[in-house]
Structures are given as structure tokens and as C-alpha cells.
């Protein structure tokens, strides 16, 4: 498990980058936490530099949108998904479990963080 | 609506077909494209593809696992449009009538007046890029005519490949019209810092050489030796074939915000469209990748009578350019009345973000070099102007 930081330091709309085997971007999308590979599958943009649009992050360079739940891009220029990772919150601290293979099931951590955030 | 024909098989044409399917359109979609290639992405043609770091397969726009059920007519040119039955006439004499027609014929590179010696290129298509790439060998002398985005990117890529590069720019700095003199000067320094010679106020009077070009002669008498020349002198919308169709053309096909033309059932999108823009409150023909991707979603919705509510910042014109390893991003609009302030960073040393402010002290544009995160934030703030 990778320690990300205090939940209080990642308010809704914000993102942070942590280092696992590869760089991982963690997002707070309206109270739900998501983690995906940080590097865009199109070129080398850092997706934690992107902006949230609902449940997707828009790549800061060429605007490919990745669904935070599945890692799937919604269209060009990205063609491949990013990996998604499980997020857990313990005592107000965010952790990421690096793993989920490409295109895996949703890993939003709503249940875990919902109460803490609201 | 049961049938749709898309003319132009590139980014805007493919995005139109996709958008129609995403809105649940189940009828026939025919896509007609002059080039023999399946849709591919153009931005890499002056960047990674020209540098040889990505392949033709990498820049394909169609995904393997997607079935859009398109009837492709590739290698076919549309030569006329009859508006009443919305019939598109092809160069092989075939006619395709449909309920809706999407004009997505883009633009083509403006060329120098001929006849031209060998070794003189423009860059718009995959074939152009392949032909140019063969000549950009280490030590080759390249003269780029025009310091705009394509010219600058070709210069940057060629310098990276070990070519000797000269850029001839008609203005005092490159990109003056788009970015203004101050930021144009910043772009000029990118060239000179990377060993590329920039020739401002340069007027080409002759391409010297008969079978092949050997030099470019400037008005002031200088001759720049050249093995290869690239003319990056702008693009023209592909609309001539619409002559006599009744579709209103004025520097591109005139459309409303959603892409509707003056002819019912006919929309135009991407580089060929001179569309009304909420952001400027005036028609503007954009040659920007994101416009060619996003405008079709609005046009498809309009054709099908569906709701379409894209994120607000999509209405703020945006383009990027990669030069000498730097990510340049611009959003919004600049006029000559704008002044420029540096908001973050320092153009002298590297990453920075600059704001364009009009006479009313309102921010209308943002330029960033290597600062994608704050740039995205500003693009969203600009959307609030509309
Ligand atoms: C080298 C290069 C680099 C670029 N880099 C960037 C960048 O970094 N950032 C950015 O924002 N934008 C960039 N652009 C611009 C971007 O690629 C264009 O905005 C985009 O390609 C426009 O898409 P489109 O589908 O409207 O038109 P096009 O891509 O021009 O496609 C139009 C297609 O229609 C076909 N066609 C034309 N007439 C007919 C006809 N009568 N019948 C049938 N088919 C026809 C053409 O052959 C062509 O294939 C770049 C462009 C080029 C050329
Ligand atoms: S780097 Fe992310 S879309 Fe291009």
C-alpha cells in the first residue's frame, strides 16, 4: 500500500501524484477517491495535472478524457486505457493499493470515504 | 433521418461518424475521403512521426475494437453537392444521396507559385510527411519558409535530426498575428537557442535550382543554401467543390455555432468550417485539433435534434504546439488591442504562463509554456466570459 496523504489535504476537485512502481494520480471527484496511472497513454502528460470533468479527468495536453472508474479513454488522441488502482482511507489517511489490471472493474472508494468527506 | 454522408475522412469526419453513433443513430453512414489512408492524426506529422519515433500505425485514429458500421469510400473525391436531395457526386461518377451531409473536408497546405524545383515540400498529409522525412538526414540543409506553427515544428524536429536549419519569417518575429510581438519574440528565441537561424523580415524571391533546389534567394540578395525546402505558409479550406451547391462559403463554409450551414440537413465541421463562435461573438475558422474533434459532437446532435451540453471550456478555442522539447499551449483569443502580462514563471528561463488582457482589462487569452496544470485552470476561467 502506498501512503498518499491526509484526506483533509485532498479536497474535492483536487489531485495529487504519488510514486508507486510507476507514478499514480489520485483524485477527489466530488468526495469519491480514485487512483489511476499518472502518465497519459497518448504521450507523457501527467494526468494529475489534468482537470476533473465529472467522473473523468481531461488530459492537460491534448484533452483525452479518462474515466476514473475504468481507466478507459473516451476518444482520441488516447487509444489505450490507463490502469486503475484501489483507494482506501484509514483514519483520515489515504492509501493506494497498486494493482488492478487494465480495464478492471470500478474501484471508487465511495463507501470508505463518503462519511469522512461529508 | 436514416442516412448520412460524411465528406472528408480525417479527424472531424471520423468524429462526426462516432458522434452520430453515440447519439444512437442506426442508419447508413458513408464516409468519403480523398486520401487512400484510413483516418490518421495530423499533429504528429510535424513532430514524432517526422522524427521517426512513432509509426503510421501509432497515428491511426480508428480503434481496432470499435465497429462504427461505416461504408468507407477512401481514395474518392467529392466533386459536387446537390442540395435538394443532398446528393454528393464522386469523382468516379457515383452519387450518394442521404438525409444528412457532413462537410469535413478540412484544409490543404498553401503552396508557393510554381513551377518548383525538386526538394520543395509542404506538410499536410501522411504522404507529405513520408516524403519529407526521407530527406531530413543528418547534415542536410533545410530552409523553412514561414515561421508559423508548422514551420516552427518542422524546424524543431529537423534540428533534432541533425539537419542545418534556416527559418525565413516575413514578419519581425514568428507567430506575431496569433501570439503578438512580445510572445513571438519568446518563440523566436526558442529557434535561436537551439541552433536554428531565424531570418526575420525575410522575403523569398527565388528558389534556386532546376532539377533540385540548391538555395533560397531572399530579397536583400542573400542566398541560403538548401538541400530541402519546406513552405509553411498557411492552409486553405477545401471548399471549391461546393461551388454552385448553394452552400454559403466565405473563407470556409459559413455555419452557426453548432455547424449548421444555410442548407437544411448540411453541416460543416473542423478546419473547413467558418463557424460562429460564442467566445468571440463572431465567425472564426479555426485550424485547431480540439475544434475538429469537438465541433462534430454539436453538429451530430443538431442533425438528430438532440441535446448537447459540452463542458463550458470547450467553447474556448485551444491549440498546442511542441517545439524544441517545450509544450506550448494557447487558449482564447488575442487582438491587437491586447496587452500581455506574465502571470507565472519567466520566459527568459523556461516555464511560464502569460495572460492577454484587452482594453477593458478583461483576460481574453492565455499562453503557457510547460505549465499545463495552471493553463487548464485558466482555460476554464476564460469559459466564464461567455
Ligand atoms: C503537420 C500538422 C501539425 C499539426 N499540429 C497541430 C497541433 O500541434 N495542435 C493543434 O491544435 N492542431 C494541429 N494541427 C491541426 C489539426 O491537425 C487540424 O485542425 C485537423 O487535422 C483538422 O481536421 P479536419 O478533419 O477538419 O481536416 P483535415 O485533417 O484537413 O482532413 C480533411 C480530409 O478531407 C479530405 N478531403 C478534402 N476535400 C475532399 C473532397 N472533396 N472529397 C473527399 N475528401 C476530401 C482531405 O483529403 C482530408 O483527408 C496540425 C496540422 C498539421 C497539418
Ligand atoms: S498526452 Fe494526454 S492526450 Fe496527449
Coordinates of C-alpha atoms and ligand atoms in Angstrom, one line a residue:
Chain A
X1 CA 0.0 0.0 0.0
X2 CA 1.2 3.4 -0.9
X3 CA 0.6 6.3 1.6
X4 CA -0.9 9.2 -0.3
X5 CA -1.6 11.8 2.4
X6 CA -4.3 13.2 4.7
X7 CA -7.8 13.2 3.3
X8 CA -8.2 16.7 4.5
X9 CA -5.4 17.8 2.2
X10 CA -7.2 16.4 -0.9
X11 CA -10.4 18.4 -1.2
X12 CA -13.0 17.7 -3.9
X13 CA -11.7 18.7 -7.4
X14 CA -8.1 18.2 -6.4
X15 CA -5.5 15.7 -7.4
X16 CA -2.1 14.5 -6.2
X17 CA 0.7 12.4 -7.7
X18 CA 2.4 9.6 -5.7
X19 CA 5.1 7.2 -6.7
X20 CA 4.4 3.5 -6.8
X21 CA 6.0 1.2 -9.3
X22 CA 5.0 3.9 -11.7
X23 CA 3.6 7.4 -10.9
X24 CA 0.0 7.2 -9.8
X25 CA -2.5 10.1 -9.8
X26 CA -5.1 10.2 -7.0
X27 CA -8.3 12.3 -7.5
X28 CA -11.1 13.5 -5.2
X29 CA -14.0 13.7 -7.6
X30 CA -16.8 15.2 -5.5
X31 CA -16.0 13.2 -2.5
X32 CA -15.1 9.9 -4.2
X33 CA -11.5 9.0 -4.4
X34 CA -9.9 7.4 -7.5
X35 CA -6.4 6.4 -8.5
X36 CA -5.1 5.8 -12.0
X37 CA -1.7 5.7 -13.6
X38 CA -0.4 9.2 -13.8
X39 CA 1.1 9.1 -17.3
X40 CA -1.3 9.6 -20.2
X41 CA -1.3 6.7 -22.6
X42 CA -1.1 9.2 -25.5
X43 CA 2.1 10.9 -24.7
X44 CA 3.8 11.8 -21.5
X45 CA 1.4 14.2 -19.8
X46 CA 0.9 13.9 -16.1
X47 CA -2.8 13.2 -15.6
X48 CA -2.6 14.7 -12.0
X49 CA -2.1 18.0 -13.9
X50 CA -5.4 17.4 -15.6
X51 CA -8.8 18.8 -14.6
X52 CA -11.8 16.8 -13.4
X53 CA -14.9 16.8 -15.6
X54 CA -17.4 14.7 -13.6
X55 CA -16.0 11.2 -13.2
X56 CA -13.3 11.7 -15.8
X57 CA -10.0 13.5 -15.9
X58 CA -9.1 15.6 -19.0
X59 CA -5.5 15.2 -20.0
X60 CA -3.8 18.6 -19.7
X61 CA -2.2 18.5 -23.1
X62 CA -4.5 17.1 -25.8
X63 CA -7.7 16.7 -23.8
X64 CA -8.2 12.9 -23.9
X65 CA -10.7 12.1 -21.2
X66 CA -10.1 9.1 -19.0
X67 CA -13.0 7.6 -17.0
X68 CA -11.6 7.4 -13.4
X69 CA -13.7 4.3 -12.7
X70 CA -12.4 2.2 -15.6
X71 CA -9.4 4.0 -16.9
X72 CA -10.9 4.0 -20.4
X73 CA -10.3 6.9 -22.7
X74 CA -13.5 8.4 -24.2
X75 CA -11.8 9.1 -27.5
X76 CA -8.7 10.4 -29.4
X77 CA -5.9 11.0 -29.2
X78 CA -5.6 8.4 -26.4
X79 CA -6.4 4.8 -27.6
X80 CA -5.3 2.8 -24.6
X81 CA -6.7 2.8 -21.1
X82 CA -4.7 3.7 -18.0
X83 CA -4.6 1.3 -15.1
X84 CA -6.9 1.9 -12.2
X85 CA -5.9 1.3 -8.6
X86 CA -7.9 0.8 -5.4
X87 CA -8.0 3.6 -2.9
X88 CA -8.6 3.1 0.8
X89 CA -9.0 5.6 3.6
X90 CA -8.0 4.6 7.2
X91 CA -8.3 7.2 10.0
X92 CA -8.4 10.1 7.6
X93 CA -5.3 8.9 5.7
X94 CA -5.4 7.9 2.0
X95 CA -3.7 4.8 0.7
X96 CA -3.5 3.3 -2.8
X97 CA -3.3 -0.4 -3.5
X98 CA -1.4 -0.5 -6.7
X99 CA -2.6 -3.4 -8.9
X100 CA -5.8 -3.6 -10.9
X101 CA -5.0 -4.7 -14.5
X102 CA -6.1 -2.6 -17.4
X103 CA -9.8 -2.0 -17.8
X104 CA -10.7 -3.6 -14.5
X105 CA -13.9 -3.1 -12.6
X106 CA -14.6 0.2 -10.9
X107 CA -12.5 0.9 -7.8
X108 CA -14.1 4.1 -6.5
X109 CA -13.7 4.3 -2.7
X110 CA -17.0 5.9 -2.0
X111 CA -18.0 3.7 0.8
X112 CA -14.7 4.1 2.6
X113 CA -14.5 7.9 2.4
X114 CA -18.1 9.0 2.0
X115 CA -18.7 9.7 5.6
X116 CA -15.4 11.3 6.3
X117 CA -15.8 13.8 3.4
X118 CA -19.4 14.8 4.0
Chain B
X1 CA -33.1 10.8 -40.5
X2 CA -32.0 7.4 -41.9
X3 CA -28.8 8.0 -43.9
X4 CA -25.8 10.3 -43.5
X5 CA -22.8 11.0 -45.7
X6 CA -19.6 12.5 -44.4
X7 CA -17.2 14.1 -46.8
X8 CA -13.7 14.1 -45.5
X9 CA -12.2 11.1 -43.7
X10 CA -10.0 12.7 -41.1
X11 CA -10.4 13.9 -37.5
X12 CA -13.6 15.9 -38.0
X13 CA -15.2 13.3 -40.4
X14 CA -14.5 10.4 -38.1
X15 CA -15.6 12.3 -35.0
X16 CA -18.8 13.0 -36.8
X17 CA -19.5 9.4 -37.6
X18 CA -18.7 8.5 -34.0
X19 CA -20.9 11.2 -32.6
X20 CA -23.8 10.1 -34.8
X21 CA -23.5 6.6 -33.4
X22 CA -23.1 7.8 -29.9
X23 CA -26.4 9.6 -30.2
X24 CA -27.9 6.3 -31.2
X25 CA -28.1 6.9 -35.0
X26 CA -28.6 3.5 -36.5
X27 CA -28.8 4.3 -40.2
X28 CA -26.2 4.1 -43.0
X29 CA -23.1 6.3 -42.7
X30 CA -21.0 6.7 -45.7
X31 CA -17.6 8.4 -45.3
X32 CA -15.9 9.7 -48.4
X33 CA -12.2 10.5 -48.2
X34 CA -9.8 11.8 -50.9
X35 CA -6.8 10.2 -49.2
X36 CA -6.4 6.5 -49.6
X37 CA -5.4 6.1 -45.9
X38 CA -7.8 5.3 -43.1
X39 CA -8.2 8.4 -40.8
X40 CA -4.9 9.3 -39.1
X41 CA -3.8 12.1 -36.8
X42 CA -2.0 15.1 -38.3
X43 CA -0.2 16.8 -35.3
X44 CA 2.5 14.0 -35.2
X45 CA 3.3 14.6 -38.9
X46 CA 5.5 17.6 -37.9
X47 CA 6.6 16.1 -34.6
X48 CA 7.0 12.5 -33.6
X49 CA 6.2 10.9 -36.9
X50 CA 8.6 13.2 -38.7
X51 CA 11.2 12.5 -36.1
X52 CA 10.6 8.8 -36.7
X53 CA 9.7 8.0 -33.1
X54 CA 6.1 6.9 -33.9
X55 CA 4.8 4.8 -36.8
X56 CA 2.0 5.1 -39.2
X57 CA 0.1 2.5 -37.1
X58 CA 0.6 4.6 -34.0
X59 CA -1.1 7.7 -35.5
X60 CA -4.2 5.8 -36.8
X61 CA -7.4 7.3 -35.4
X62 CA -9.6 4.3 -35.7
X63 CA -9.6 1.9 -32.8
X64 CA -9.4 -1.9 -33.6
X65 CA -12.3 -2.9 -31.3
X66 CA -14.7 -0.3 -32.5
X67 CA -17.4 -1.0 -35.0
X68 CA -18.9 2.2 -36.3
X69 CA -20.5 0.4 -39.3
X70 CA -19.2 2.9 -41.8
X71 CA -19.3 2.5 -45.6
X72 CA -15.9 3.8 -46.4
X73 CA -15.2 5.3 -49.8
X74 CA -11.5 6.1 -49.5
X75 CA -9.4 7.4 -52.4
X76 CA -12.6 9.0 -53.7
X77 CA -13.1 12.8 -54.0
X78 CA -16.4 14.5 -53.8
X79 CA -16.8 16.8 -56.8
X80 CA -20.2 18.4 -56.3
X81 CA -23.1 18.6 -53.9
X82 CA -26.7 18.9 -55.0
X83 CA -28.5 20.5 -52.1
X84 CA -32.1 19.5 -52.6
X85 CA -31.7 15.7 -52.4
X86 CA -28.4 16.2 -50.6
X87 CA -26.6 14.2 -53.3
X88 CA -22.8 14.0 -53.2
X89 CA -21.2 13.4 -56.6
X90 CA -17.9 11.5 -56.6
X91 CA -15.0 11.6 -59.0
X92 CA -15.9 8.1 -60.3
X93 CA -19.3 9.3 -61.2
X94 CA -21.1 7.6 -58.3
X95 CA -23.8 9.6 -56.5
X96 CA -24.7 9.2 -52.8
X97 CA -28.0 10.7 -51.7
X98 CA -28.7 11.0 -48.0
X99 CA -30.8 12.7 -45.4
X100 CA -27.8 14.5 -43.8
X101 CA -24.4 15.6 -45.2
X102 CA -21.5 16.5 -43.0
X103 CA -18.8 18.6 -44.7
X104 CA -15.5 17.8 -43.1
X105 CA -13.0 18.4 -45.9
X106 CA -10.5 20.3 -43.8
X107 CA -7.8 22.4 -45.3
X108 CA -4.8 21.9 -47.6
X109 CA -1.4 23.5 -47.5
X110 CA -0.9 26.7 -49.4
X111 CA 1.8 26.2 -51.9
X112 CA 4.4 28.5 -53.5
X113 CA 3.7 29.6 -57.0
X114 CA 5.3 27.1 -59.5
X115 CA 7.0 25.7 -61.3
X116 CA 9.1 24.5 -58.4
X117 CA 12.4 22.6 -58.4
X118 CA 12.6 19.2 -56.6
X119 CA 13.1 19.1 -52.9
X120 CA 10.4 21.7 -52.2
X121 CA 7.7 20.4 -49.8
X122 CA 4.6 21.3 -48.0
X123 CA 3.3 19.3 -45.0
X124 CA -0.3 18.4 -44.6
X125 CA -0.7 14.7 -45.3
X126 CA 0.9 11.4 -44.3
X127 CA 2.3 11.2 -47.8
X128 CA 3.9 14.7 -47.4
X129 CA 5.4 13.7 -44.1
X130 CA 6.9 10.4 -45.5
X131 CA 8.4 12.3 -48.5
X132 CA 9.9 15.0 -46.2
X133 CA 11.2 12.5 -43.7
X134 CA 13.3 10.7 -46.3
X135 CA 15.2 14.0 -46.9
X136 CA 15.9 15.0 -43.3
X137 CA 19.1 13.2 -42.9
X138 CA 21.9 14.4 -40.5
X139 CA 23.8 17.3 -42.1
X140 CA 21.0 18.1 -44.7
X141 CA 20.5 21.8 -45.2
X142 CA 16.8 22.7 -44.6
X143 CA 15.3 26.1 -45.3
X144 CA 11.8 26.5 -43.8
X145 CA 9.7 29.3 -45.4
X146 CA 7.3 30.6 -42.8
X147 CA 7.8 30.6 -39.0
X148 CA 4.2 29.7 -38.1
X149 CA 3.4 26.6 -36.1
X150 CA 4.0 24.0 -38.8
X151 CA 7.2 25.7 -39.9
X152 CA 8.5 26.0 -36.4
X153 CA 7.7 22.4 -35.6
X154 CA 9.4 21.2 -38.7
X155 CA 12.4 23.3 -37.9
X156 CA 12.5 21.9 -34.4
X157 CA 12.2 18.3 -35.5
X158 CA 14.7 18.7 -38.3
X159 CA 17.2 20.3 -35.9
X160 CA 16.7 17.3 -33.6
X161 CA 17.5 15.0 -36.5
X162 CA 20.8 16.8 -37.0
X163 CA 19.9 19.0 -40.0
X164 CA 21.2 22.5 -40.6
X165 CA 18.1 24.7 -40.4
X166 CA 17.2 28.2 -41.5
X167 CA 13.8 29.7 -41.0
X168 CA 12.7 32.6 -43.2
X169 CA 10.0 34.6 -41.5
X170 CA 8.2 37.5 -43.2
X171 CA 7.4 39.4 -40.0
X172 CA 9.7 40.8 -37.4
X173 CA 9.1 37.8 -35.2
X174 CA 7.3 34.5 -35.8
X175 CA 3.6 34.0 -34.8
X176 CA 3.0 37.7 -34.4
X177 CA -0.6 37.5 -35.6
X178 CA -1.5 34.7 -33.2
X179 CA 0.6 35.5 -30.1
X180 CA 1.6 39.1 -30.6
X181 CA 5.1 40.7 -30.9
X182 CA 6.2 40.1 -27.3
X183 CA 5.4 36.4 -27.2
X184 CA 6.5 36.0 -30.8
X185 CA 9.9 37.1 -29.6
X186 CA 9.9 34.4 -27.0
X187 CA 9.2 31.9 -29.8
X188 CA 12.0 33.4 -31.9
X189 CA 14.4 32.7 -29.0
X190 CA 13.4 29.0 -29.0
X191 CA 14.8 28.7 -32.5
X192 CA 18.0 30.6 -32.0
X193 CA 18.8 28.9 -28.7
X194 CA 18.6 25.6 -30.5
X195 CA 21.0 26.5 -33.2
X196 CA 18.3 27.3 -35.8
X197 CA 19.0 30.5 -37.8
X198 CA 15.9 32.8 -37.9
X199 CA 15.7 35.4 -40.7
X200 CA 13.0 37.9 -39.8
X201 CA 11.7 40.3 -42.4
X202 CA 12.8 37.7 -44.9
X203 CA 11.2 37.8 -48.4
X204 CA 11.8 34.9 -50.7
X205 CA 12.3 36.0 -54.3
X206 CA 13.6 32.7 -55.9
X207 CA 14.1 29.1 -55.3
X208 CA 17.4 28.5 -57.0
X209 CA 18.0 25.2 -58.8
X210 CA 16.4 23.4 -61.7
X211 CA 16.1 19.6 -61.1
X212 CA 16.6 20.1 -57.4
X213 CA 16.6 23.1 -55.2
X214 CA 20.1 24.3 -54.2
X215 CA 19.3 27.6 -52.4
X216 CA 16.7 30.1 -51.4
X217 CA 17.3 33.7 -52.5
X218 CA 16.0 36.5 -50.4
X219 CA 15.0 40.0 -51.5
X220 CA 18.1 41.5 -49.8
X221 CA 20.3 39.4 -52.1
X222 CA 21.3 36.7 -49.6
X223 CA 21.2 33.1 -50.7
X224 CA 20.6 30.4 -48.1
X225 CA 22.0 27.1 -49.3
X226 CA 19.3 24.4 -49.3
X227 CA 19.0 20.7 -50.0
X228 CA 15.4 20.7 -48.9
X229 CA 12.8 23.5 -48.6
X230 CA 9.6 23.4 -46.6
X231 CA 6.9 26.0 -47.3
X232 CA 4.9 26.5 -44.1
X233 CA 2.8 29.4 -45.4
X234 CA -0.7 28.6 -44.2
X235 CA -3.6 26.5 -45.2
X236 CA -6.7 27.0 -47.4
X237 CA -10.1 25.4 -46.7
X238 CA -11.2 22.7 -49.1
X239 CA -14.5 24.2 -50.3
X240 CA -14.1 24.8 -54.0
X241 CA -16.1 21.6 -54.8
X242 CA -19.1 23.3 -53.2
X243 CA -19.3 25.9 -55.9
X244 CA -22.8 26.1 -57.2
X245 CA -24.2 24.0 -54.4
X246 CA -25.9 26.9 -52.7
X247 CA -23.9 26.3 -49.5
X248 CA -22.6 29.7 -48.3
X249 CA -18.8 29.8 -48.4
X250 CA -16.6 32.6 -47.1
X251 CA -13.1 31.6 -46.0
X252 CA -14.6 28.2 -45.2
X253 CA -18.2 27.0 -45.0
X254 CA -20.2 29.5 -43.0
X255 CA -22.1 27.9 -40.1
X256 CA -23.8 28.7 -36.9
X257 CA -22.2 27.6 -33.6
X258 CA -23.3 24.0 -34.0
X259 CA -22.1 23.6 -37.5
X260 CA -25.4 24.1 -39.4
X261 CA -25.0 25.7 -42.8
X262 CA -27.6 27.7 -44.7
X263 CA -28.7 24.5 -46.4
X264 CA -31.0 22.2 -44.3
X265 CA -29.5 18.9 -43.4
X266 CA -26.0 20.0 -44.3
X267 CA -23.5 20.8 -41.6
X268 CA -19.8 21.6 -41.7
X269 CA -17.2 20.9 -39.0
X270 CA -13.4 21.2 -38.4
X271 CA -10.9 23.1 -40.4
X272 CA -13.2 23.7 -43.4
X273 CA -15.9 25.5 -41.3
X274 CA -16.0 29.2 -40.6
X275 CA -18.4 29.0 -37.7
X276 CA -19.9 31.5 -35.3
X277 CA -18.1 31.3 -32.0
X278 CA -19.7 32.2 -28.8
X279 CA -16.3 33.1 -27.4
X280 CA -15.6 35.9 -29.9
X281 CA -19.2 36.6 -30.8
X282 CA -18.1 36.4 -34.5
X283 CA -17.4 33.8 -37.1
X284 CA -13.9 32.3 -37.0
X285 CA -12.3 29.5 -39.0
X286 CA -10.1 27.5 -36.6
X287 CA -7.4 25.1 -37.6
X288 CA -7.2 23.5 -34.2
X289 CA -7.2 19.8 -33.4
X290 CA -9.7 20.1 -30.5
X291 CA -12.1 22.1 -32.6
X292 CA -12.1 19.4 -35.2
X293 CA -12.7 16.8 -32.5
X294 CA -15.4 18.6 -30.5
X295 CA -17.4 20.5 -33.1
X296 CA -18.8 17.3 -34.7
X297 CA -20.5 16.3 -31.4
X298 CA -22.5 19.5 -31.6
X299 CA -23.2 19.1 -35.3
X300 CA -24.4 15.5 -34.9
X301 CA -26.7 16.4 -32.1
X302 CA -28.1 19.3 -34.1
X303 CA -28.8 17.0 -37.1
X304 CA -30.5 14.5 -34.9
X305 CA -32.4 17.1 -32.8
X306 CA -30.7 16.0 -29.6
X307 CA -29.5 18.0 -26.6
X308 CA -25.8 18.6 -26.4
X309 CA -24.1 20.2 -23.5
X310 CA -20.3 20.0 -23.7
X311 CA -18.1 21.3 -20.8
X312 CA -18.1 25.1 -20.9
X313 CA -14.3 25.3 -21.6
X314 CA -14.7 23.5 -25.0
X315 CA -16.0 26.8 -26.3
X316 CA -12.7 28.5 -25.6
X317 CA -10.5 28.0 -28.7
X318 CA -7.4 25.9 -27.8
X319 CA -4.3 24.7 -29.6
X320 CA -1.0 23.4 -28.6
X321 CA 2.4 23.2 -30.3
X322 CA 5.5 21.2 -29.4
X323 CA 8.8 23.0 -30.2
X324 CA 12.3 22.1 -29.0
X325 CA 11.0 19.9 -26.2
X326 CA 8.7 22.6 -24.9
X327 CA 4.9 22.3 -24.7
X328 CA 3.3 25.5 -25.9
X329 CA -0.4 25.9 -25.2
X330 CA -2.7 28.8 -26.1
X331 CA -6.4 29.3 -25.4
X332 CA -8.8 32.1 -26.1
X333 CA -8.3 34.9 -28.4
X334 CA -5.8 37.7 -29.0
X335 CA -6.5 41.0 -30.7
X336 CA -4.1 43.9 -31.4
X337 CA -5.6 45.7 -28.5
X338 CA -4.4 43.1 -26.0
X339 CA -1.5 43.6 -23.7
X340 CA 0.5 40.7 -22.2
X341 CA 1.4 40.1 -18.6
X342 CA 3.5 37.3 -17.2
X343 CA 1.4 35.6 -14.6
X344 CA 3.7 32.8 -13.5
X345 CA 7.3 31.8 -14.3
X346 CA 9.8 33.6 -16.5
X347 CA 10.1 33.4 -20.3
X348 CA 13.8 34.0 -20.0
X349 CA 14.5 30.9 -18.0
X350 CA 11.8 28.4 -19.1
X351 CA 8.3 27.6 -18.0
X352 CA 5.9 30.5 -17.8
X353 CA 2.2 31.5 -18.2
X354 CA 1.1 34.8 -19.8
X355 CA -2.3 36.4 -19.9
X356 CA -3.7 38.5 -22.7
X357 CA -5.8 41.4 -21.5
X358 CA -8.0 43.6 -23.6
X359 CA -8.7 47.3 -23.3
X360 CA -11.4 46.7 -20.7
X361 CA -8.8 44.8 -18.6
X362 CA -10.5 41.6 -19.3
X363 CA -8.4 38.4 -19.8
X364 CA -9.2 37.0 -23.2
X365 CA -6.3 34.7 -23.8
X366 CA -3.7 32.6 -22.1
X367 CA -0.4 31.2 -23.3
X368 CA 1.6 28.7 -21.4
X369 CA 5.0 27.1 -22.0
X370 CA 5.5 23.9 -19.9
X371 CA 2.8 24.7 -17.4
X372 CA -0.1 22.5 -18.3
X373 CA -1.9 22.5 -14.9
X374 CA -2.4 26.2 -14.4
X375 CA -3.1 26.6 -18.2
X376 CA -6.1 24.2 -17.8
X377 CA -7.3 26.3 -14.9
X378 CA -7.1 29.5 -16.9
X379 CA -8.9 27.9 -19.9
X380 CA -11.7 27.1 -17.6
X381 CA -11.7 30.6 -16.1
X382 CA -11.9 32.0 -19.7
X383 CA -15.0 30.0 -20.3
X384 CA -16.8 32.1 -17.8
X385 CA -16.6 35.1 -20.1
X386 CA -19.1 33.6 -22.5
Ligands
LIG1 C1 1.5 18.9 -39.7 C2 0.4 19.4 -38.9 C3 0.6 19.6 -37.5 C4 -0.5 20.0 -36.7 N1 -0.3 20.2 -35.4 C5 -1.3 20.6 -34.6 C6 -1.1 20.8 -33.2 O1 0.0 20.6 -32.7 N2 -2.1 21.3 -32.4 C7 -3.3 21.6 -33.0 O2 -4.2 22.0 -32.3 N3 -3.6 21.4 -34.3 C8 -2.6 20.9 -35.1 N4 -2.8 20.7 -36.4 C9 -4.1 21.0 -37.0 C10 -5.1 19.8 -36.9 O3 -4.4 18.6 -37.4 C11 -6.3 20.1 -37.8 O4 -7.0 21.1 -37.1 C12 -7.2 18.8 -38.0 O5 -6.5 17.9 -38.8 C13 -8.4 19.3 -38.8 O6 -9.2 18.1 -39.0 P1 -10.3 18.1 -40.2 O7 -10.8 16.7 -40.2 O8 -11.2 19.2 -40.1 O9 -9.5 18.4 -41.6 P2 -8.3 17.6 -42.2 O10 -7.5 16.9 -41.2 O11 -7.6 18.6 -43.1 O12 -9.0 16.5 -43.1 C14 -9.8 16.7 -44.2 C15 -9.8 15.5 -45.1 O13 -10.8 15.7 -46.1 C16 -10.3 15.2 -47.3 N5 -10.9 15.9 -48.4 C17 -10.8 17.2 -48.8 N6 -11.6 17.5 -49.8 C18 -12.3 16.4 -50.1 C19 -13.3 16.1 -51.1 N7 -13.7 17.0 -52.0 N8 -13.7 14.8 -51.1 C20 -13.3 13.9 -50.2 N9 -12.4 14.1 -49.3 C21 -11.9 15.4 -49.2 C22 -8.8 15.5 -47.2 O14 -8.1 14.8 -48.1 C23 -8.5 15.2 -45.7 O15 -8.1 13.9 -45.6 C24 -1.8 20.3 -37.3 C25 -1.9 20.1 -38.7 C26 -0.9 19.7 -39.4 C27 -1.1 19.5 -40.9
LIG2 S1 -0.7 13.4 -23.7 FE1 -2.6 13.0 -22.9 S2 -3.9 13.3 -24.6 FE2 -1.9 13.7 -25.4

